[in-house]
Backbone as a printed PyTorch tensor [residue, N CA C, xyz], in Angstrom:
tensor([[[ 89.8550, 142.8190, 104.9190],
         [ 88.9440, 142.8490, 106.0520],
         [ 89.1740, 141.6020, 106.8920]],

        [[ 89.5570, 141.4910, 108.0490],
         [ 89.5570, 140.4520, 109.1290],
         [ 88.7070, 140.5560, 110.6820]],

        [[ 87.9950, 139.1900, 110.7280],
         [ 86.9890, 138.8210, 111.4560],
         [ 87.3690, 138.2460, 112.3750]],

        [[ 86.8220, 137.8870, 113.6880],
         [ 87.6100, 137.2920, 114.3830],
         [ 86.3890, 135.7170, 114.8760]],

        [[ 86.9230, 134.6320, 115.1200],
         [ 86.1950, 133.8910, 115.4280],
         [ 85.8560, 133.7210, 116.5310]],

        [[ 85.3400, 132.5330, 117.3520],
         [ 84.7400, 132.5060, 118.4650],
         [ 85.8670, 132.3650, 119.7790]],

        [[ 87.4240, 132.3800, 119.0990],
         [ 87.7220, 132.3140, 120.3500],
         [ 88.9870, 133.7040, 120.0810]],

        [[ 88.7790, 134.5550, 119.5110],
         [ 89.1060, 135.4260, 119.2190],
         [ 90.3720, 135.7410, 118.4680]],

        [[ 90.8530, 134.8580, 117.8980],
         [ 91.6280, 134.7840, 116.8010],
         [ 91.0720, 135.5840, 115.8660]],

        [[ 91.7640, 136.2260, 115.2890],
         [ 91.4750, 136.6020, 113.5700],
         [ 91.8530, 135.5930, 112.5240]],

        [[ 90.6480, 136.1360, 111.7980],
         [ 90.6940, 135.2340, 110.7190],
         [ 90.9910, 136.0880, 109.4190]],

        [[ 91.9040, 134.5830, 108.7180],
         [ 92.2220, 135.8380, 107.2720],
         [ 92.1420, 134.5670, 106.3670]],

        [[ 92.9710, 135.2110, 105.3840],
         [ 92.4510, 134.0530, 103.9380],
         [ 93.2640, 132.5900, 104.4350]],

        [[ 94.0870, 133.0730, 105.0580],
         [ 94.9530, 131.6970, 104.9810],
         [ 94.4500, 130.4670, 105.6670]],

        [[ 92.9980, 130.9960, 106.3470],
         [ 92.5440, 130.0160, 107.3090],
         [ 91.6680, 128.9340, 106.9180]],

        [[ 91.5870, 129.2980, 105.1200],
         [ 90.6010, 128.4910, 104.4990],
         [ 91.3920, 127.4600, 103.2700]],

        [[ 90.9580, 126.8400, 102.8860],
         [ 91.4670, 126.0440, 102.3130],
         [ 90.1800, 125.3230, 100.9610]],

        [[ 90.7690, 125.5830,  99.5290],
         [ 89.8690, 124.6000,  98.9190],
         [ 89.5270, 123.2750,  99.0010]],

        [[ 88.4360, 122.9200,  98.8170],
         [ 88.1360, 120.9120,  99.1290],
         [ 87.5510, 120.8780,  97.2440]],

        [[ 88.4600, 119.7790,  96.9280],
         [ 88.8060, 119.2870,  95.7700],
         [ 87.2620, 117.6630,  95.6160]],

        [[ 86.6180, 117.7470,  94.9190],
         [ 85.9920, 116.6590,  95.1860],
         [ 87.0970, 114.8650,  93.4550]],

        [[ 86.6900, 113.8740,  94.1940],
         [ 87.1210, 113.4400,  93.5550],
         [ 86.7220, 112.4760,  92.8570]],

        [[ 86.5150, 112.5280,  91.0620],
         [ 86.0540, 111.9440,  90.5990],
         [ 85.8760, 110.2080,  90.7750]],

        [[ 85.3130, 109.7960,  89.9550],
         [ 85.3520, 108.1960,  90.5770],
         [ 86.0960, 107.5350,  89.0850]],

        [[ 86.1300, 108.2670,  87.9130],
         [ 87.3630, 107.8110,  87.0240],
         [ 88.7960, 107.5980,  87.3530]],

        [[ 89.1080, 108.7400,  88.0770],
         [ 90.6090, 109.4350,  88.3080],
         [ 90.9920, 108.5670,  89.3030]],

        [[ 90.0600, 108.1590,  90.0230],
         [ 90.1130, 107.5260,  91.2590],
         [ 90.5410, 105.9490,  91.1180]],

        [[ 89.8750, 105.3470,  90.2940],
         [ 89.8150, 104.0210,  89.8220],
         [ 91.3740, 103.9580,  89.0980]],

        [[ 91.4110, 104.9220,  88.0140],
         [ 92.7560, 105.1860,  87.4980],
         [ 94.4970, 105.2490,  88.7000]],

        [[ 93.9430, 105.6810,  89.4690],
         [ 94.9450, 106.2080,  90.3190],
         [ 95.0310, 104.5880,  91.2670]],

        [[ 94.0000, 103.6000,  91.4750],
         [ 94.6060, 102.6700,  92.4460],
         [ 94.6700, 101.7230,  91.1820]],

        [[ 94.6850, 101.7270,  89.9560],
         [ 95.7400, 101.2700,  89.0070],
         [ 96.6940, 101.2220,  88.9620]],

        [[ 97.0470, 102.4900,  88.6400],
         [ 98.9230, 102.6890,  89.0900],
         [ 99.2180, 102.3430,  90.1120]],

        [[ 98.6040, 102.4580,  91.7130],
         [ 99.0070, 101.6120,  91.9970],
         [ 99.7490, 100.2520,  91.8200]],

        [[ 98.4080,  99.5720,  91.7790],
         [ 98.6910,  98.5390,  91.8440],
         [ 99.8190,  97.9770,  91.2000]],

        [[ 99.9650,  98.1210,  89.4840],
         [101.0630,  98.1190,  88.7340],
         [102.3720,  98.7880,  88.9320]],

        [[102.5370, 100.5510,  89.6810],
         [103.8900, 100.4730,  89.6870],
         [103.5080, 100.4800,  91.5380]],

        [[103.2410, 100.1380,  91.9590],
         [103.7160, 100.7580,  93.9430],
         [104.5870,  99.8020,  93.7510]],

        [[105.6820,  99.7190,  93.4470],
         [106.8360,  99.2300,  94.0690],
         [107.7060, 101.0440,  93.9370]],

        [[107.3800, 101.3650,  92.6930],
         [107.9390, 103.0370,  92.5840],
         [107.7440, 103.8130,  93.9120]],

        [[106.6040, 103.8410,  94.4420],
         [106.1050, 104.8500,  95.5150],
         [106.6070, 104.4040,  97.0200]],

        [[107.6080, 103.4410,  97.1090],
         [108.5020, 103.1600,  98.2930],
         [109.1740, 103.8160,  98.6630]],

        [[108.8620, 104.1150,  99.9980],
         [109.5200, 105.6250, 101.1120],
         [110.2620, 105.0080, 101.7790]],

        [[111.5360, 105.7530, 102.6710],
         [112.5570, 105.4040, 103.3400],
         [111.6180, 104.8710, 104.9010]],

        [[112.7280, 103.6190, 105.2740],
         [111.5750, 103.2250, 106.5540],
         [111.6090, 104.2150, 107.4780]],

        [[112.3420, 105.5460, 107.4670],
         [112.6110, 106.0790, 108.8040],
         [111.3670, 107.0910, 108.3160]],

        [[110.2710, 107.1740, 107.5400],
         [109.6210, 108.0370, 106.6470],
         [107.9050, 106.8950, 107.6120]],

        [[107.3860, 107.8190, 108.3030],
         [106.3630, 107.3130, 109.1760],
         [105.1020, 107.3820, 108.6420]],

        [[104.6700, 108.8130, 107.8350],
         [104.0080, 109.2840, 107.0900],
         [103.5270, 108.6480, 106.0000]],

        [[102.1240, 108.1420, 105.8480],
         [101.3750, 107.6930, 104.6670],
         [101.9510, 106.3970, 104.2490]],

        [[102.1680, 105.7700, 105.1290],
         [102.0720, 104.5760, 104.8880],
         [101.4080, 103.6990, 105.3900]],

        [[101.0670, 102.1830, 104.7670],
         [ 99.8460, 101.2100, 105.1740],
         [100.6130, 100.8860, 106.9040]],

        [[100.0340, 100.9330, 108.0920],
         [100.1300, 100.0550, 108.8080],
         [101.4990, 100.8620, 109.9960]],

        [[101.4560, 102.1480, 109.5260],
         [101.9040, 103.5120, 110.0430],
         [101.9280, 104.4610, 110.2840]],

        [[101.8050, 105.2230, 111.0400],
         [101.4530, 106.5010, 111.4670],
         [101.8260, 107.5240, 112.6780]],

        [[101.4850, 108.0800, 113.2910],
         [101.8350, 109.3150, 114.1460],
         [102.4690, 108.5510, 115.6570]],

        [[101.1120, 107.1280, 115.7100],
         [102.3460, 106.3330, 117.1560],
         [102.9900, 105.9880, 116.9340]],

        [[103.3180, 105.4910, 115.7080],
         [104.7490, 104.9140, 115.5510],
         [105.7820, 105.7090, 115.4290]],

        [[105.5990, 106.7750, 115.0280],
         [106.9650, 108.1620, 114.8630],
         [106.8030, 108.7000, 116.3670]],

        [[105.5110, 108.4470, 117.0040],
         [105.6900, 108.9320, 118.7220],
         [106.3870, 107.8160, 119.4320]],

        [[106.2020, 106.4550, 119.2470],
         [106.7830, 105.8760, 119.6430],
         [108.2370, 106.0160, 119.3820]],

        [[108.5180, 105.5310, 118.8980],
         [110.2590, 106.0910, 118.3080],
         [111.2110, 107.0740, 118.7400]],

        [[109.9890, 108.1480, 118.7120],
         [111.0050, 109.5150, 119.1580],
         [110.8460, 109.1600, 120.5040]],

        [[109.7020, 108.8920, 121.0970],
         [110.0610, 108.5240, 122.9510],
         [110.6550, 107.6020, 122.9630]],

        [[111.4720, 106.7610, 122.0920],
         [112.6470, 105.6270, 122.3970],
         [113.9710, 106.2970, 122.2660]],

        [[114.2720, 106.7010, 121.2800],
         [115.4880, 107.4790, 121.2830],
         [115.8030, 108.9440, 122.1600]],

        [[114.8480, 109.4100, 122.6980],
         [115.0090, 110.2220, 123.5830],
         [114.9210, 110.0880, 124.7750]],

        [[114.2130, 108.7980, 125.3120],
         [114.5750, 108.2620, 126.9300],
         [115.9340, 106.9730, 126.3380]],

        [[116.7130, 106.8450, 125.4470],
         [117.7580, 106.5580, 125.3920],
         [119.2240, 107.0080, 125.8590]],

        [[118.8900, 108.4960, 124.6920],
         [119.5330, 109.4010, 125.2710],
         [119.5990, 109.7790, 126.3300]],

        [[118.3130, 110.3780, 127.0790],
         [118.3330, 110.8010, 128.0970],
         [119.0110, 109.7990, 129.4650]],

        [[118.6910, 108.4280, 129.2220],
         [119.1570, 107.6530, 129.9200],
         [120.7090, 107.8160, 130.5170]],

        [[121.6110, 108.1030, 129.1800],
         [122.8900, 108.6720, 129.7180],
         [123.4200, 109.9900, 129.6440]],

        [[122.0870, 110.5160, 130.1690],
         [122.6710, 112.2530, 130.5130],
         [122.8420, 112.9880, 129.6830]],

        [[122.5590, 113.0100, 128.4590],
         [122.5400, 113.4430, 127.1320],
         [121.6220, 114.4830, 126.6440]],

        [[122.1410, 116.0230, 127.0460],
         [120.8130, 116.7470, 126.5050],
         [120.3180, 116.8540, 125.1780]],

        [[119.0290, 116.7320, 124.8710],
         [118.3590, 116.3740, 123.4950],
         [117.4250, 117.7800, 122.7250]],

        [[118.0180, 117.6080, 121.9740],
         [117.3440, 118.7750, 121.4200],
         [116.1520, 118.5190, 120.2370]],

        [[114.7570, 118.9280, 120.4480],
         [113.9600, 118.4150, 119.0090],
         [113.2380, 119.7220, 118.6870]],

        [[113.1620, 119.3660, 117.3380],
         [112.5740, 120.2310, 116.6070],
         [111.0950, 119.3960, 116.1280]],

        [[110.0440, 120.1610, 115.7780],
         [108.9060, 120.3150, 115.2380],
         [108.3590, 120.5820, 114.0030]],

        [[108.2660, 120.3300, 112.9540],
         [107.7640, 120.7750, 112.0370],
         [106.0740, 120.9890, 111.5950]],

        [[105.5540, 122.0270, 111.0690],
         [104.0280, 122.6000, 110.7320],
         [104.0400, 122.3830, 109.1300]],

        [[103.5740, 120.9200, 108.6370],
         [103.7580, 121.0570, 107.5680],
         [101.7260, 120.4840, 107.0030]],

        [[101.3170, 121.4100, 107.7470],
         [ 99.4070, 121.3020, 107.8150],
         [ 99.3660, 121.9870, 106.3060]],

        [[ 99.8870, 122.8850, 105.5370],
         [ 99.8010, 122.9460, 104.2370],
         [100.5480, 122.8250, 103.1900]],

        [[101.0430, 121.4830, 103.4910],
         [102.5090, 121.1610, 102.8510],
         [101.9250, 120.4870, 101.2700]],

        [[100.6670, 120.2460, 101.7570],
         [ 99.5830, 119.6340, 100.0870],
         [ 99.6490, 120.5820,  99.1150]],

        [[ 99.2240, 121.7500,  99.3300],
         [ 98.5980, 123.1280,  98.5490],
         [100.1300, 122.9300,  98.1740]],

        [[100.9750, 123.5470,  98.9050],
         [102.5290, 123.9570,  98.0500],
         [103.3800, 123.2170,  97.7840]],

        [[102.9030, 122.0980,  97.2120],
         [103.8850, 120.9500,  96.4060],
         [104.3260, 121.6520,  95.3380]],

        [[105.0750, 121.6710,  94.9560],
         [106.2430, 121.9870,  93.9460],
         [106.2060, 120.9290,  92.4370]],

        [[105.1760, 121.2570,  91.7010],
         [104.9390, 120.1940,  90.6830],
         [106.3990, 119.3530,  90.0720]],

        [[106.9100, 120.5050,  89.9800],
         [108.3460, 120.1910,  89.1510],
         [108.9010, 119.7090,  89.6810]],

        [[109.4290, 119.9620,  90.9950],
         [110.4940, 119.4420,  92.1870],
         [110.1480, 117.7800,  92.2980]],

        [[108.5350, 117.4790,  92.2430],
         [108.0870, 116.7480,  92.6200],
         [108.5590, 115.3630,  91.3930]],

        [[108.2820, 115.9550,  90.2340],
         [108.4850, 115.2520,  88.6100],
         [110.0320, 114.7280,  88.8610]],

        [[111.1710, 115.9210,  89.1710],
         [112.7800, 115.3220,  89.0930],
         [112.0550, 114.4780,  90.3120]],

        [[111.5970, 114.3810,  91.8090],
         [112.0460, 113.3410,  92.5110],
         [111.3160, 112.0860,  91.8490]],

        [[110.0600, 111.8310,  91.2400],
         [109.9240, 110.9880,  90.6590],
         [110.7490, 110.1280,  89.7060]],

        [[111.4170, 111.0840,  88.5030],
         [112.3150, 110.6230,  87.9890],
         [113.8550, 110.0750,  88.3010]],

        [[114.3070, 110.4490,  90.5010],
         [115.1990, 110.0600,  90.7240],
         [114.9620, 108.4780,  91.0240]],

        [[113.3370, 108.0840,  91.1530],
         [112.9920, 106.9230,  91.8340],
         [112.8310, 106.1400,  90.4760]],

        [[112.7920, 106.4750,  89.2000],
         [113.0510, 105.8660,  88.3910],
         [111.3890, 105.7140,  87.7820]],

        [[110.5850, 106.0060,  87.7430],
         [109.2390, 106.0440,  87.0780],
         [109.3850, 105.6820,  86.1360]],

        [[108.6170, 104.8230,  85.9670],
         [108.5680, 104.6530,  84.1770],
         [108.1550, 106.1060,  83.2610]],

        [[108.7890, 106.3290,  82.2760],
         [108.4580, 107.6520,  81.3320],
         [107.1480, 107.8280,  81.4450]],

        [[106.3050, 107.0090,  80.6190],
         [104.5660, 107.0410,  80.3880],
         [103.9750, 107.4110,  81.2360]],

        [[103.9740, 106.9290,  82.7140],
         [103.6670, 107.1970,  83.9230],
         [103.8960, 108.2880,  84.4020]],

        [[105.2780, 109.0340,  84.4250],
         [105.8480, 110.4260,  84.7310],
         [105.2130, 111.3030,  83.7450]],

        [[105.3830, 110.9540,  81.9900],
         [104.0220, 111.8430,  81.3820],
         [103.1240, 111.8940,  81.8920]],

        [[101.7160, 110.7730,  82.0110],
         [100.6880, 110.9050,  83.0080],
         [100.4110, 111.6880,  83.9390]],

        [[101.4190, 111.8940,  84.7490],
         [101.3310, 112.3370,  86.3250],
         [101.7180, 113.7150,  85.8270]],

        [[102.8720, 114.0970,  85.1570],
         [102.5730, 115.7030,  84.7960],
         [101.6200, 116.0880,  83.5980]],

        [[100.9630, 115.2340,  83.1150],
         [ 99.9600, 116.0010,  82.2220],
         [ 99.0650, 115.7740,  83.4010]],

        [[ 98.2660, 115.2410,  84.5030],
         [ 97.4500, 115.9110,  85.4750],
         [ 97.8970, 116.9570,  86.1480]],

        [[ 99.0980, 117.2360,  86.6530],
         [ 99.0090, 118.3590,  87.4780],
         [ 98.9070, 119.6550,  86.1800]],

        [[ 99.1950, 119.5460,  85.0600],
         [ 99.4010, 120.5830,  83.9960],
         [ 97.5740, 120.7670,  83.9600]],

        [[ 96.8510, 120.0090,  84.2340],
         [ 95.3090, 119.9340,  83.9960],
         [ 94.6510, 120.5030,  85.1390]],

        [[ 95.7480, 120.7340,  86.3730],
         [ 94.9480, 121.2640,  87.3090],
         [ 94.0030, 122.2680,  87.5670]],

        [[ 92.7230, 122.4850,  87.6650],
         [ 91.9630, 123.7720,  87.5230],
         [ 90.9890, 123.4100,  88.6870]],

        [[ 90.9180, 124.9090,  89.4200],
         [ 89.7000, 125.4920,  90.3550],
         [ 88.7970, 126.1250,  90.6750]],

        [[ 87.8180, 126.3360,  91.4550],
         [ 87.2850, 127.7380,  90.6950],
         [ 86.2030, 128.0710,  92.3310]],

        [[ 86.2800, 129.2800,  92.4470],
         [ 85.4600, 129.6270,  93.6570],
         [ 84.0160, 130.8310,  93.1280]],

        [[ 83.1780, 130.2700,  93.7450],
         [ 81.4080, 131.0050,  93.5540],
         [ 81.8760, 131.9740,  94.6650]],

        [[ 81.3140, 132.7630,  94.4500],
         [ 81.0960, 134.3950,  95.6120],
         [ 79.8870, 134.6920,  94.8730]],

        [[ 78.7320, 134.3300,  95.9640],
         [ 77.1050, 134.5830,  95.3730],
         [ 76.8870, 133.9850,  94.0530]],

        [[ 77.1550, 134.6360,  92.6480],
         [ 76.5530, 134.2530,  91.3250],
         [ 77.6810, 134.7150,  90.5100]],

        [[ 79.1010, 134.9420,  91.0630],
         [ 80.3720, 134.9590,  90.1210],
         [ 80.8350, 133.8710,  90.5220]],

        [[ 81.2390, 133.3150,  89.5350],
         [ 82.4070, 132.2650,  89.0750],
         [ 83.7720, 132.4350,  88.8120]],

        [[ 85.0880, 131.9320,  89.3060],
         [ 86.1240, 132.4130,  88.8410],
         [ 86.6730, 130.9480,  88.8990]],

        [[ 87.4020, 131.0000,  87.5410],
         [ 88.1680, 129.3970,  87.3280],
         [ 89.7210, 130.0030,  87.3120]],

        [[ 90.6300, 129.5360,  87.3410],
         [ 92.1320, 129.4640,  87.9320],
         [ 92.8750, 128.1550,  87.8470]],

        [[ 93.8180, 128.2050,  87.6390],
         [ 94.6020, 126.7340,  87.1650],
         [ 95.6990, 126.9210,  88.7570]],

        [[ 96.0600, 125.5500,  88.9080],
         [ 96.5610, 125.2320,  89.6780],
         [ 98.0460, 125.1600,  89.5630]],

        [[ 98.6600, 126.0170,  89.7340],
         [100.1660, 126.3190,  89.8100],
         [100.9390, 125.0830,  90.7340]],

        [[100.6220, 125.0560,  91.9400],
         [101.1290, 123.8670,  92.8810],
         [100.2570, 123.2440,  93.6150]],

        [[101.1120, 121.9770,  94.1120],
         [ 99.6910, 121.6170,  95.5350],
         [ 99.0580, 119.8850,  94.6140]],

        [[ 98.8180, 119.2620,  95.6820],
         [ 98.7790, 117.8490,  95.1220],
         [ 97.0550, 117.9980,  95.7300]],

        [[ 96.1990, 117.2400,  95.1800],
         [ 94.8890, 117.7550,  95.4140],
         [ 94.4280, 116.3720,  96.6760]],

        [[ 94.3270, 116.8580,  97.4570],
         [ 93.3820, 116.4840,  98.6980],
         [ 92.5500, 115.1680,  98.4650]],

        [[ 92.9810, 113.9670,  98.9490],
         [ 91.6200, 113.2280,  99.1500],
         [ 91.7750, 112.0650,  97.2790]],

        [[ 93.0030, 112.4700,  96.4800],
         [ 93.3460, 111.4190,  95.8810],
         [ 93.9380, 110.5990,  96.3080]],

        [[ 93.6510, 109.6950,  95.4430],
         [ 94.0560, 108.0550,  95.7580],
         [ 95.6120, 108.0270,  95.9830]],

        [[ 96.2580, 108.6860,  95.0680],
         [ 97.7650, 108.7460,  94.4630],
         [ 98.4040, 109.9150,  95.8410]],

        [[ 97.8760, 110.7770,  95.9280],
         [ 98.6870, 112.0180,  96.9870],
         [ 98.9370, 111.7430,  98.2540]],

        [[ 98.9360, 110.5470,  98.3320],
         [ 99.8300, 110.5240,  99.8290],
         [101.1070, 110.0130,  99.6860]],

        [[100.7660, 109.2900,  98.1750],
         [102.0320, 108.3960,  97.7750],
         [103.0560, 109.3630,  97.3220]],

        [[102.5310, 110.5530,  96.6110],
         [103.2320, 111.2790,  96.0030],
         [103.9400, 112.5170,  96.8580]],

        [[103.2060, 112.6070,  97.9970],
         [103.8180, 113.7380,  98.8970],
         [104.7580, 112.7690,  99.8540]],

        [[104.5530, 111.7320, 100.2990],
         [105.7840, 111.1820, 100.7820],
         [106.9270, 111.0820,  99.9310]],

        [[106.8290, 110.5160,  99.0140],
         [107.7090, 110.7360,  97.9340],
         [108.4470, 112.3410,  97.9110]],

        [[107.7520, 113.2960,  98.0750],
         [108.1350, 114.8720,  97.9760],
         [109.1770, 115.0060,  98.9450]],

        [[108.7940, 114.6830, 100.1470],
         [109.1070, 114.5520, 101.4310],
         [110.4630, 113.7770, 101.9570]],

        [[110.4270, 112.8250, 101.1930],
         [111.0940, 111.6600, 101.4670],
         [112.2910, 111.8980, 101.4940]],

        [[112.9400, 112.6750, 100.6780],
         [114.5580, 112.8150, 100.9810],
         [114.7990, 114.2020, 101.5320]]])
């Protein structure tokens, strides 16, 4: 069944998204590791995304430097775009574990990090049913650790 909203789009499942709340253990835990390994969670500088003291002007800036560069000597430029608005949900647990292990993680830590995503579980109310479901992929929203870890995804 599809509804349409107020500006007349239809709406379907894909338009919703779960919100993960986040404990204040996991949380405390997670700017631990930090602190101890973030030298591990170092992204390539050309990598704009989720980092301290970087963001969307600085990758706007950039691309409007190298493209009134180009353009400067007559150079037609071609760019592409990427839609990666649910690139969280479909992280690739595994994919994610080898790139960890290409950055060299300490073992204990790489256990850690896949015994949470192996722990992942969700669950949606409709009125007075409950349904719980484990989390196949997808780095959960609004942790301490998932920005570090999806740049990392990202990164090469």
């Amino acid at each position: 069944m599809s509804s349409c909203n107020m500006y007349g789009k239809s709406i379907t499942v894909d338009d919703f998204r779960g919100v993960s709340i986040s404990p204040i253990i996991p949380s405390v835990c997670e700017h631990c590791i930090l602190d101890r390994y973030g030298e591990c969670f170092i992204t390539n500088n050309n990598h704009f995304g989720f980092k301290q003291q970087s963001g969307c002007s600085h990758a706007l800036y950039t691309s409007r430097c190298v493209v009134g560069y180009y353009v400067s000597f007559g150079t037609t430029i071609n760019v592409c775009a990427l839609d990666i608005s649910k690139a969280f949900d479909r992280t690739n647990h595994h994919c994610l574990s080898v790139k960890l292990t290409y950055k060299r993680i300490p073992v204990n830590l790489l256990s850690v990090l896949e015994h949470w995503f192996q722990l992942g579980v969700t669950c949606i109310m409709w009125f007075n049913t409950v349904c719980f479901f484990e989390l196949a992929c997808g780095i959960r929203q609004g942790g301490v650790l998932s920005p570090y870890l999806f740049a990392l995804y990202i990164d090469s």
